[in-house]
């Protein structure tokens, strides 16, 4: 029902030379059961789209402006990402929320802009360490999910990434039970709002995913894939993660 998704977020890393890593990925992965998405810096989107050619790998942006065009120096619209060859865009990453003060309302506006341009939005949510330690994880995740996901979102146009802020780039990960608890909670919350369509939203886990923990994370119910930062930069690190997801998907086939 949900095609599993291995997504790589290169953040502010990579130059044209980094595209050689993509060649290795393209050669290694063609499984129809798993979708692969790479979100390089905006400077590389068009080159990556050209390089992948007919390969089913998807290309995405890391952020977009809520407006379709206008006087916003340095920003990029969803339309422009689409024009460069992207079909996805990440919105509401915690690094945007923290470093650029983005609110849930702004994130929802960006997701609406992505949808209007025909892009699938990967909407990121997640609690800080202080919030987890205060027992507020589900409150925070629920609030962000409600306010960051537009009413018109569907499982076809929207992917949700649960990225606990304290797990990003730290090598720390929640326990499998903690990940399972949040993913189960997100699915229920989406069901309450979107009814039967909730079953089509893919829920990714993100935060220090690597080859050594991917197999167990992908075995958690309602984890439909991963949003990977550091370990997506090199094919040698990302490929085993994609492979773990391919195996998880195959084990579910009838
Ligand atoms: P790391 O995989 O480097 O922890 O980053 C996760 C992330 O923020 C992906 O968007």
PDB file of C-alpha atoms and ligand atoms in Angstrom:
ATOM      1  CA  UNK A   1       0.000   0.000   0.000  1.00  0.00           C
ATOM      2  CA  UNK A   2       2.886   2.389   0.761  1.00  0.00           C
ATOM      3  CA  UNK A   3       6.005   2.281  -1.381  1.00  0.00           C
ATOM      4  CA  UNK A   4       8.974   2.491   0.958  1.00  0.00           C
ATOM      5  CA  UNK A   5      11.179   5.547   0.596  1.00  0.00           C
ATOM      6  CA  UNK A   6      14.905   6.006   1.244  1.00  0.00           C
ATOM      7  CA  UNK A   7      15.585   9.741   1.232  1.00  0.00           C
ATOM      8  CA  UNK A   8      18.963  11.449   1.452  1.00  0.00           C
ATOM      9  CA  UNK A   9      19.318  15.054   2.584  1.00  0.00           C
ATOM     10  CA  UNK A  10      22.741  16.356   1.657  1.00  0.00           C
ATOM     11  CA  UNK A  11      22.167  19.631   3.542  1.00  0.00           C
ATOM     12  CA  UNK A  12      24.875  22.211   2.673  1.00  0.00           C
ATOM     13  CA  UNK A  13      27.304  19.582   1.438  1.00  0.00           C
ATOM     14  CA  UNK A  14      28.508  18.675  -2.006  1.00  0.00           C
ATOM     15  CA  UNK A  15      29.763  20.151  -5.255  1.00  0.00           C
ATOM     16  CA  UNK A  16      29.578  18.859  -8.811  1.00  0.00           C
ATOM     17  CA  UNK A  17      32.339  16.374  -7.945  1.00  0.00           C
ATOM     18  CA  UNK A  18      29.978  14.699  -5.434  1.00  0.00           C
ATOM     19  CA  UNK A  19      27.735  13.528  -8.261  1.00  0.00           C
ATOM     20  CA  UNK A  20      30.149  10.642  -8.855  1.00  0.00           C
ATOM     21  CA  UNK A  21      28.653   9.146  -5.673  1.00  0.00           C
ATOM     22  CA  UNK A  22      25.268   9.154  -7.350  1.00  0.00           C
ATOM     23  CA  UNK A  23      26.552   7.098 -10.280  1.00  0.00           C
ATOM     24  CA  UNK A  24      27.366   4.290  -7.865  1.00  0.00           C
ATOM     25  CA  UNK A  25      23.871   4.455  -6.384  1.00  0.00           C
ATOM     26  CA  UNK A  26      22.245   4.410  -9.801  1.00  0.00           C
ATOM     27  CA  UNK A  27      24.175   1.277 -10.721  1.00  0.00           C
ATOM     28  CA  UNK A  28      23.365  -0.527  -7.480  1.00  0.00           C
ATOM     29  CA  UNK A  29      19.638   0.126  -7.036  1.00  0.00           C
ATOM     30  CA  UNK A  30      16.765  -0.528  -9.350  1.00  0.00           C
ATOM     31  CA  UNK A  31      14.291  -2.281  -7.034  1.00  0.00           C
ATOM     32  CA  UNK A  32      10.720  -1.307  -7.900  1.00  0.00           C
ATOM     33  CA  UNK A  33       9.694  -1.856  -4.267  1.00  0.00           C
ATOM     34  CA  UNK A  34      11.708   1.048  -2.904  1.00  0.00           C
ATOM     35  CA  UNK A  35      11.807   4.657  -4.003  1.00  0.00           C
ATOM     36  CA  UNK A  36      15.088   6.556  -3.627  1.00  0.00           C
ATOM     37  CA  UNK A  37      15.104  10.322  -3.209  1.00  0.00           C
ATOM     38  CA  UNK A  38      18.161  12.544  -3.085  1.00  0.00           C
ATOM     39  CA  UNK A  39      17.925  16.177  -1.967  1.00  0.00           C
ATOM     40  CA  UNK A  40      21.242  17.804  -2.900  1.00  0.00           C
ATOM     41  CA  UNK A  41      21.974  21.520  -2.489  1.00  0.00           C
ATOM     42  CA  UNK A  42      19.898  23.564  -4.954  1.00  0.00           C
ATOM     43  CA  UNK A  43      23.022  24.222  -7.034  1.00  0.00           C
ATOM     44  CA  UNK A  44      23.145  20.531  -8.004  1.00  0.00           C
ATOM     45  CA  UNK A  45      19.471  19.766  -8.678  1.00  0.00           C
ATOM     46  CA  UNK A  46      19.564  20.314 -12.435  1.00  0.00           C
ATOM     47  CA  UNK A  47      22.846  18.410 -12.804  1.00  0.00           C
ATOM     48  CA  UNK A  48      21.539  15.507 -10.738  1.00  0.00           C
ATOM     49  CA  UNK A  49      18.297  15.412 -12.718  1.00  0.00           C
ATOM     50  CA  UNK A  50      20.305  15.296 -15.962  1.00  0.00           C
ATOM     51  CA  UNK A  51      22.683  12.647 -14.664  1.00  0.00           C
ATOM     52  CA  UNK A  52      19.992  10.263 -13.477  1.00  0.00           C
ATOM     53  CA  UNK A  53      18.345  10.245 -16.892  1.00  0.00           C
ATOM     54  CA  UNK A  54      15.627   7.555 -16.987  1.00  0.00           C
ATOM     55  CA  UNK A  55      16.638   6.000 -13.650  1.00  0.00           C
ATOM     56  CA  UNK A  56      13.687   6.092 -11.222  1.00  0.00           C
ATOM     57  CA  UNK A  57      15.713   7.916  -8.552  1.00  0.00           C
ATOM     58  CA  UNK A  58      13.869  11.074  -7.454  1.00  0.00           C
ATOM     59  CA  UNK A  59      15.428  14.489  -6.994  1.00  0.00           C
ATOM     60  CA  UNK A  60      14.269  16.970  -4.359  1.00  0.00           C
ATOM     61  CA  UNK A  61      14.962  20.393  -2.923  1.00  0.00           C
ATOM     62  CA  UNK A  62      15.714  21.034   0.754  1.00  0.00           C
ATOM     63  CA  UNK A  63      13.375  23.995   1.221  1.00  0.00           C
ATOM     64  CA  UNK A  64      11.202  26.344  -0.811  1.00  0.00           C
ATOM     65  CA  UNK A  65       9.619  29.762  -0.390  1.00  0.00           C
ATOM     66  CA  UNK A  66       5.875  29.924   0.193  1.00  0.00           C
ATOM     67  CA  UNK A  67       5.388  32.362  -2.702  1.00  0.00           C
ATOM     68  CA  UNK A  68       5.487  31.300  -6.356  1.00  0.00           C
ATOM     69  CA  UNK A  69       7.763  34.225  -7.325  1.00  0.00           C
ATOM     70  CA  UNK A  70       8.678  37.733  -6.203  1.00  0.00           C
ATOM     71  CA  UNK A  71      11.214  39.957  -4.481  1.00  0.00           C
ATOM     72  CA  UNK A  72      12.785  37.387  -2.135  1.00  0.00           C
ATOM     73  CA  UNK A  73      16.526  37.611  -2.679  1.00  0.00           C
ATOM     74  CA  UNK A  74      18.284  34.311  -2.153  1.00  0.00           C
ATOM     75  CA  UNK A  75      15.120  32.229  -1.895  1.00  0.00           C
ATOM     76  CA  UNK A  76      13.880  29.560  -4.302  1.00  0.00           C
ATOM     77  CA  UNK A  77      10.266  28.830  -5.175  1.00  0.00           C
ATOM     78  CA  UNK A  78       8.709  25.399  -5.538  1.00  0.00           C
ATOM     79  CA  UNK A  79       8.066  26.217  -9.208  1.00  0.00           C
ATOM     80  CA  UNK A  80      11.773  26.828  -9.719  1.00  0.00           C
ATOM     81  CA  UNK A  81      12.702  23.549  -8.043  1.00  0.00           C
ATOM     82  CA  UNK A  82      10.260  21.767 -10.299  1.00  0.00           C
ATOM     83  CA  UNK A  83      11.685  23.565 -13.334  1.00  0.00           C
ATOM     84  CA  UNK A  84      15.184  22.389 -12.359  1.00  0.00           C
ATOM     85  CA  UNK A  85      14.046  18.751 -12.284  1.00  0.00           C
ATOM     86  CA  UNK A  86      12.873  18.210  -8.685  1.00  0.00           C
ATOM     87  CA  UNK A  87       9.709  16.279  -7.869  1.00  0.00           C
ATOM     88  CA  UNK A  88      10.021  16.501  -4.085  1.00  0.00           C
ATOM     89  CA  UNK A  89      10.923  19.172  -1.542  1.00  0.00           C
ATOM     90  CA  UNK A  90      11.727  18.948   2.169  1.00  0.00           C
ATOM     91  CA  UNK A  91       9.951  21.576   4.274  1.00  0.00           C
ATOM     92  CA  UNK A  92      10.134  22.334   7.985  1.00  0.00           C
ATOM     93  CA  UNK A  93      13.457  20.630   8.645  1.00  0.00           C
ATOM     94  CA  UNK A  94      14.483  21.340  12.234  1.00  0.00           C
ATOM     95  CA  UNK A  95      17.577  23.163  10.966  1.00  0.00           C
ATOM     96  CA  UNK A  96      15.225  25.576   9.142  1.00  0.00           C
ATOM     97  CA  UNK A  97      12.950  25.852  12.147  1.00  0.00           C
ATOM     98  CA  UNK A  98      15.897  26.559  14.475  1.00  0.00           C
ATOM     99  CA  UNK A  99      18.263  28.578  12.269  1.00  0.00           C
ATOM    100  CA  UNK A 100      15.601  30.522  10.369  1.00  0.00           C
ATOM    101  CA  UNK A 101      12.841  30.653  12.974  1.00  0.00           C
ATOM    102  CA  UNK A 102      10.312  28.900  10.751  1.00  0.00           C
ATOM    103  CA  UNK A 103       6.934  28.330  12.374  1.00  0.00           C
ATOM    104  CA  UNK A 104       4.425  25.538  11.745  1.00  0.00           C
ATOM    105  CA  UNK A 105       2.257  28.034   9.854  1.00  0.00           C
ATOM    106  CA  UNK A 106       5.147  28.937   7.544  1.00  0.00           C
ATOM    107  CA  UNK A 107       5.943  25.275   7.028  1.00  0.00           C
ATOM    108  CA  UNK A 108       2.312  24.584   6.084  1.00  0.00           C
ATOM    109  CA  UNK A 109       2.422  27.517   3.616  1.00  0.00           C
ATOM    110  CA  UNK A 110       5.575  26.069   2.042  1.00  0.00           C
ATOM    111  CA  UNK A 111       3.920  22.654   1.784  1.00  0.00           C
ATOM    112  CA  UNK A 112       0.927  24.263   0.052  1.00  0.00           C
ATOM    113  CA  UNK A 113       3.318  25.990  -2.369  1.00  0.00           C
ATOM    114  CA  UNK A 114       5.008  22.662  -3.047  1.00  0.00           C
ATOM    115  CA  UNK A 115       1.659  21.031  -3.772  1.00  0.00           C
ATOM    116  CA  UNK A 116       0.607  23.898  -6.031  1.00  0.00           C
ATOM    117  CA  UNK A 117       3.790  23.388  -8.058  1.00  0.00           C
ATOM    118  CA  UNK A 118       3.154  19.646  -8.298  1.00  0.00           C
ATOM    119  CA  UNK A 119       5.899  18.651  -5.864  1.00  0.00           C
ATOM    120  CA  UNK A 120       5.576  16.104  -3.074  1.00  0.00           C
ATOM    121  CA  UNK A 121       6.326  17.752   0.279  1.00  0.00           C
ATOM    122  CA  UNK A 122       8.409  15.943   2.888  1.00  0.00           C
ATOM    123  CA  UNK A 123       7.246  17.680   6.065  1.00  0.00           C
ATOM    124  CA  UNK A 124       9.625  17.323   9.027  1.00  0.00           C
ATOM    125  CA  UNK A 125       8.574  17.331  12.668  1.00  0.00           C
ATOM    126  CA  UNK A 126      10.224  16.271  15.924  1.00  0.00           C
ATOM    127  CA  UNK A 127      10.855  17.130  19.526  1.00  0.00           C
ATOM    128  CA  UNK A 128      13.946  18.628  21.183  1.00  0.00           C
ATOM    129  CA  UNK A 129      15.786  16.788  23.954  1.00  0.00           C
ATOM    130  CA  UNK A 130      14.308  19.137  26.582  1.00  0.00           C
ATOM    131  CA  UNK A 131      10.812  18.402  25.284  1.00  0.00           C
ATOM    132  CA  UNK A 132      11.409  14.645  25.381  1.00  0.00           C
ATOM    133  CA  UNK A 133      12.849  14.815  28.878  1.00  0.00           C
ATOM    134  CA  UNK A 134       9.831  16.830  29.993  1.00  0.00           C
ATOM    135  CA  UNK A 135       7.529  14.082  28.686  1.00  0.00           C
ATOM    136  CA  UNK A 136       6.123  16.338  25.955  1.00  0.00           C
ATOM    137  CA  UNK A 137       7.128  14.333  22.872  1.00  0.00           C
ATOM    138  CA  UNK A 138       3.656  13.308  21.710  1.00  0.00           C
ATOM    139  CA  UNK A 139       2.225  16.769  22.497  1.00  0.00           C
ATOM    140  CA  UNK A 140       4.900  18.442  20.378  1.00  0.00           C
ATOM    141  CA  UNK A 141       4.700  15.954  17.520  1.00  0.00           C
ATOM    142  CA  UNK A 142       0.897  16.150  17.523  1.00  0.00           C
ATOM    143  CA  UNK A 143       0.902  19.933  17.481  1.00  0.00           C
ATOM    144  CA  UNK A 144       3.475  20.125  14.674  1.00  0.00           C
ATOM    145  CA  UNK A 145       1.660  17.485  12.658  1.00  0.00           C
ATOM    146  CA  UNK A 146      -1.675  19.303  12.974  1.00  0.00           C
ATOM    147  CA  UNK A 147      -0.277  22.723  12.129  1.00  0.00           C
ATOM    148  CA  UNK A 148       2.415  21.898   9.533  1.00  0.00           C
ATOM    149  CA  UNK A 149       0.385  19.542   7.335  1.00  0.00           C
ATOM    150  CA  UNK A 150      -2.114  21.401   5.112  1.00  0.00           C
ATOM    151  CA  UNK A 151      -5.745  20.307   5.053  1.00  0.00           C
ATOM    152  CA  UNK A 152      -5.508  19.411   1.360  1.00  0.00           C
ATOM    153  CA  UNK A 153      -2.544  17.045   1.919  1.00  0.00           C
ATOM    154  CA  UNK A 154      -2.889  13.458   0.713  1.00  0.00           C
ATOM    155  CA  UNK A 155      -0.700  10.399   0.935  1.00  0.00           C
ATOM    156  CA  UNK A 156       0.259  11.031  -2.694  1.00  0.00           C
ATOM    157  CA  UNK A 157       1.409  14.622  -2.178  1.00  0.00           C
ATOM    158  CA  UNK A 158       2.828  14.445   1.322  1.00  0.00           C
ATOM    159  CA  UNK A 159       5.402  12.445   3.262  1.00  0.00           C
ATOM    160  CA  UNK A 160       5.958  12.978   6.992  1.00  0.00           C
ATOM    161  CA  UNK A 161       9.454  12.685   8.477  1.00  0.00           C
ATOM    162  CA  UNK A 162       9.773  12.213  12.224  1.00  0.00           C
ATOM    163  CA  UNK A 163      13.178  13.631  13.112  1.00  0.00           C
ATOM    164  CA  UNK A 164      13.835  14.030  16.834  1.00  0.00           C
ATOM    165  CA  UNK A 165      16.070  17.137  16.962  1.00  0.00           C
ATOM    166  CA  UNK A 166      18.414  15.516  19.489  1.00  0.00           C
ATOM    167  CA  UNK A 167      19.044  12.539  17.178  1.00  0.00           C
ATOM    168  CA  UNK A 168      20.119  14.602  14.164  1.00  0.00           C
ATOM    169  CA  UNK A 169      23.844  14.387  13.496  1.00  0.00           C
ATOM    170  CA  UNK A 170      24.552  13.239  17.056  1.00  0.00           C
ATOM    171  CA  UNK A 171      24.865   9.472  16.649  1.00  0.00           C
ATOM    172  CA  UNK A 172      22.067   9.149  19.216  1.00  0.00           C
ATOM    173  CA  UNK A 173      18.827   7.432  18.230  1.00  0.00           C
ATOM    174  CA  UNK A 174      15.624   6.807  20.146  1.00  0.00           C
ATOM    175  CA  UNK A 175      14.962   3.198  21.161  1.00  0.00           C
ATOM    176  CA  UNK A 176      12.922   1.129  18.724  1.00  0.00           C
ATOM    177  CA  UNK A 177      10.026   1.375  21.186  1.00  0.00           C
ATOM    178  CA  UNK A 178      10.262   5.173  21.221  1.00  0.00           C
ATOM    179  CA  UNK A 179      10.301   5.354  17.412  1.00  0.00           C
ATOM    180  CA  UNK A 180       7.388   2.893  17.242  1.00  0.00           C
ATOM    181  CA  UNK A 181       5.386   4.882  19.779  1.00  0.00           C
ATOM    182  CA  UNK A 182       5.711   8.124  17.789  1.00  0.00           C
ATOM    183  CA  UNK A 183       5.007   6.515  14.401  1.00  0.00           C
ATOM    184  CA  UNK A 184       1.930   4.748  15.769  1.00  0.00           C
ATOM    185  CA  UNK A 185       0.795   8.043  17.289  1.00  0.00           C
ATOM    186  CA  UNK A 186       1.317   9.920  13.994  1.00  0.00           C
ATOM    187  CA  UNK A 187      -0.689   7.327  12.048  1.00  0.00           C
ATOM    188  CA  UNK A 188      -3.596   7.603  14.530  1.00  0.00           C
ATOM    189  CA  UNK A 189      -3.478  11.372  14.473  1.00  0.00           C
ATOM    190  CA  UNK A 190      -3.563  11.367  10.659  1.00  0.00           C
ATOM    191  CA  UNK A 191      -6.450   8.872  10.718  1.00  0.00           C
ATOM    192  CA  UNK A 192      -8.472  11.146  12.972  1.00  0.00           C
ATOM    193  CA  UNK A 193      -7.996  13.980  10.481  1.00  0.00           C
ATOM    194  CA  UNK A 194      -7.776  12.348   7.052  1.00  0.00           C
ATOM    195  CA  UNK A 195      -9.766   9.150   7.597  1.00  0.00           C
ATOM    196  CA  UNK A 196      -8.935   6.226   5.335  1.00  0.00           C
ATOM    197  CA  UNK A 197      -6.407   8.288   3.342  1.00  0.00           C
ATOM    198  CA  UNK A 198      -4.133   8.322   6.425  1.00  0.00           C
ATOM    199  CA  UNK A 199      -3.032   4.828   5.437  1.00  0.00           C
ATOM    200  CA  UNK A 200      -1.357   6.246   2.305  1.00  0.00           C
ATOM    201  CA  UNK A 201       0.934   8.763   4.037  1.00  0.00           C
ATOM    202  CA  UNK A 202       4.484   7.492   4.224  1.00  0.00           C
ATOM    203  CA  UNK A 203       6.116   8.053   7.607  1.00  0.00           C
ATOM    204  CA  UNK A 204       9.912   8.297   7.574  1.00  0.00           C
ATOM    205  CA  UNK A 205      12.246   8.183  10.541  1.00  0.00           C
ATOM    206  CA  UNK A 206      15.268  10.494  10.479  1.00  0.00           C
ATOM    207  CA  UNK A 207      18.165  11.094  12.882  1.00  0.00           C
ATOM    208  CA  UNK A 208      21.502   9.229  12.833  1.00  0.00           C
ATOM    209  CA  UNK A 209      20.257   6.445  10.548  1.00  0.00           C
ATOM    210  CA  UNK A 210      23.206   4.384   9.343  1.00  0.00           C
ATOM    211  CA  UNK A 211      23.940   0.947   7.926  1.00  0.00           C
ATOM    212  CA  UNK A 212      24.356  -0.518  11.410  1.00  0.00           C
ATOM    213  CA  UNK A 213      20.897   0.472  12.694  1.00  0.00           C
ATOM    214  CA  UNK A 214      18.850   0.568   9.469  1.00  0.00           C
ATOM    215  CA  UNK A 215      17.680  -3.067   9.535  1.00  0.00           C
ATOM    216  CA  UNK A 216      16.153  -2.789  12.998  1.00  0.00           C
ATOM    217  CA  UNK A 217      14.632   0.644  12.364  1.00  0.00           C
ATOM    218  CA  UNK A 218      12.979  -0.579   9.141  1.00  0.00           C
ATOM    219  CA  UNK A 219      11.446  -3.504  11.039  1.00  0.00           C
ATOM    220  CA  UNK A 220       9.433  -1.116  13.254  1.00  0.00           C
ATOM    221  CA  UNK A 221       5.748  -1.018  12.268  1.00  0.00           C
ATOM    222  CA  UNK A 222       4.709   2.172  10.489  1.00  0.00           C
ATOM    223  CA  UNK A 223       8.285   3.119   9.609  1.00  0.00           C
ATOM    224  CA  UNK A 224       8.059   3.397   5.823  1.00  0.00           C
ATOM    225  CA  UNK A 225      11.634   4.504   5.249  1.00  0.00           C
ATOM    226  CA  UNK A 226      14.223   7.005   6.376  1.00  0.00           C
ATOM    227  CA  UNK A 227      15.383  10.561   5.893  1.00  0.00           C
ATOM    228  CA  UNK A 228      19.155  10.295   6.077  1.00  0.00           C
ATOM    229  CA  UNK A 229      21.641  13.135   6.481  1.00  0.00           C
ATOM    230  CA  UNK A 230      25.332  12.351   6.972  1.00  0.00           C
ATOM    231  CA  UNK A 231      25.105   8.754   5.773  1.00  0.00           C
ATOM    232  CA  UNK A 232      23.558   9.797   2.447  1.00  0.00           C
ATOM    233  CA  UNK A 233      26.636  11.655   1.221  1.00  0.00           C
ATOM    234  CA  UNK A 234      28.659   8.615   0.212  1.00  0.00           C
ATOM    235  CA  UNK A 235      27.267   5.701  -1.788  1.00  0.00           C
ATOM    236  CA  UNK A 236      29.216   3.304   0.431  1.00  0.00           C
ATOM    237  CA  UNK A 237      27.190   4.503   3.424  1.00  0.00           C
ATOM    238  CA  UNK A 238      23.818   5.114   1.777  1.00  0.00           C
ATOM    239  CA  UNK A 239      23.684   1.996  -0.380  1.00  0.00           C
ATOM    240  CA  UNK A 240      23.509  -0.472   2.558  1.00  0.00           C
ATOM    241  CA  UNK A 241      20.652   1.621   4.010  1.00  0.00           C
ATOM    242  CA  UNK A 242      18.753   1.431   0.715  1.00  0.00           C
ATOM    243  CA  UNK A 243      19.513  -2.310   0.622  1.00  0.00           C
ATOM    244  CA  UNK A 244      18.119  -2.771   4.146  1.00  0.00           C
ATOM    245  CA  UNK A 245      14.931  -1.045   3.018  1.00  0.00           C
ATOM    246  CA  UNK A 246      14.746  -3.189  -0.133  1.00  0.00           C
ATOM    247  CA  UNK A 247      15.008  -6.285   2.053  1.00  0.00           C
ATOM    248  CA  UNK A 248      12.331  -4.999   4.439  1.00  0.00           C
ATOM    249  CA  UNK A 249      10.046  -4.334   1.470  1.00  0.00           C
ATOM    250  CA  UNK A 250      10.692  -7.761  -0.050  1.00  0.00           C
ATOM    251  CA  UNK A 251       9.979  -9.538   3.232  1.00  0.00           C
ATOM    252  CA  UNK A 252       6.487  -8.034   3.131  1.00  0.00           C
ATOM    253  CA  UNK A 253       5.633  -9.155  -0.388  1.00  0.00           C
ATOM    254  CA  UNK A 254       2.946 -11.848  -0.562  1.00  0.00           C
TER     255      UNK A 254
HETATM  256  P1  LIG B   1      21.700  12.699  10.196  1.00  0.00           P
HETATM  257  O1  LIG B   1      21.322  11.434   9.451  1.00  0.00           O
HETATM  258  O2  LIG B   1      23.028  13.242   9.791  1.00  0.00           O
HETATM  259  O3  LIG B   1      21.509  12.535  11.668  1.00  0.00           O
HETATM  260  O4  LIG B   1      20.644  13.832   9.724  1.00  0.00           O
HETATM  261  C1  LIG B   1      19.302  13.542   9.744  1.00  0.00           C
HETATM  262  C2  LIG B   1      18.587  14.645   9.049  1.00  0.00           C
HETATM  263  O5  LIG B   1      18.500  15.749   9.554  1.00  0.00           O
HETATM  264  C3  LIG B   1      18.005  14.365   7.723  1.00  0.00           C
HETATM  265  O6  LIG B   1      17.170  15.389   7.316  1.00  0.00           O
END
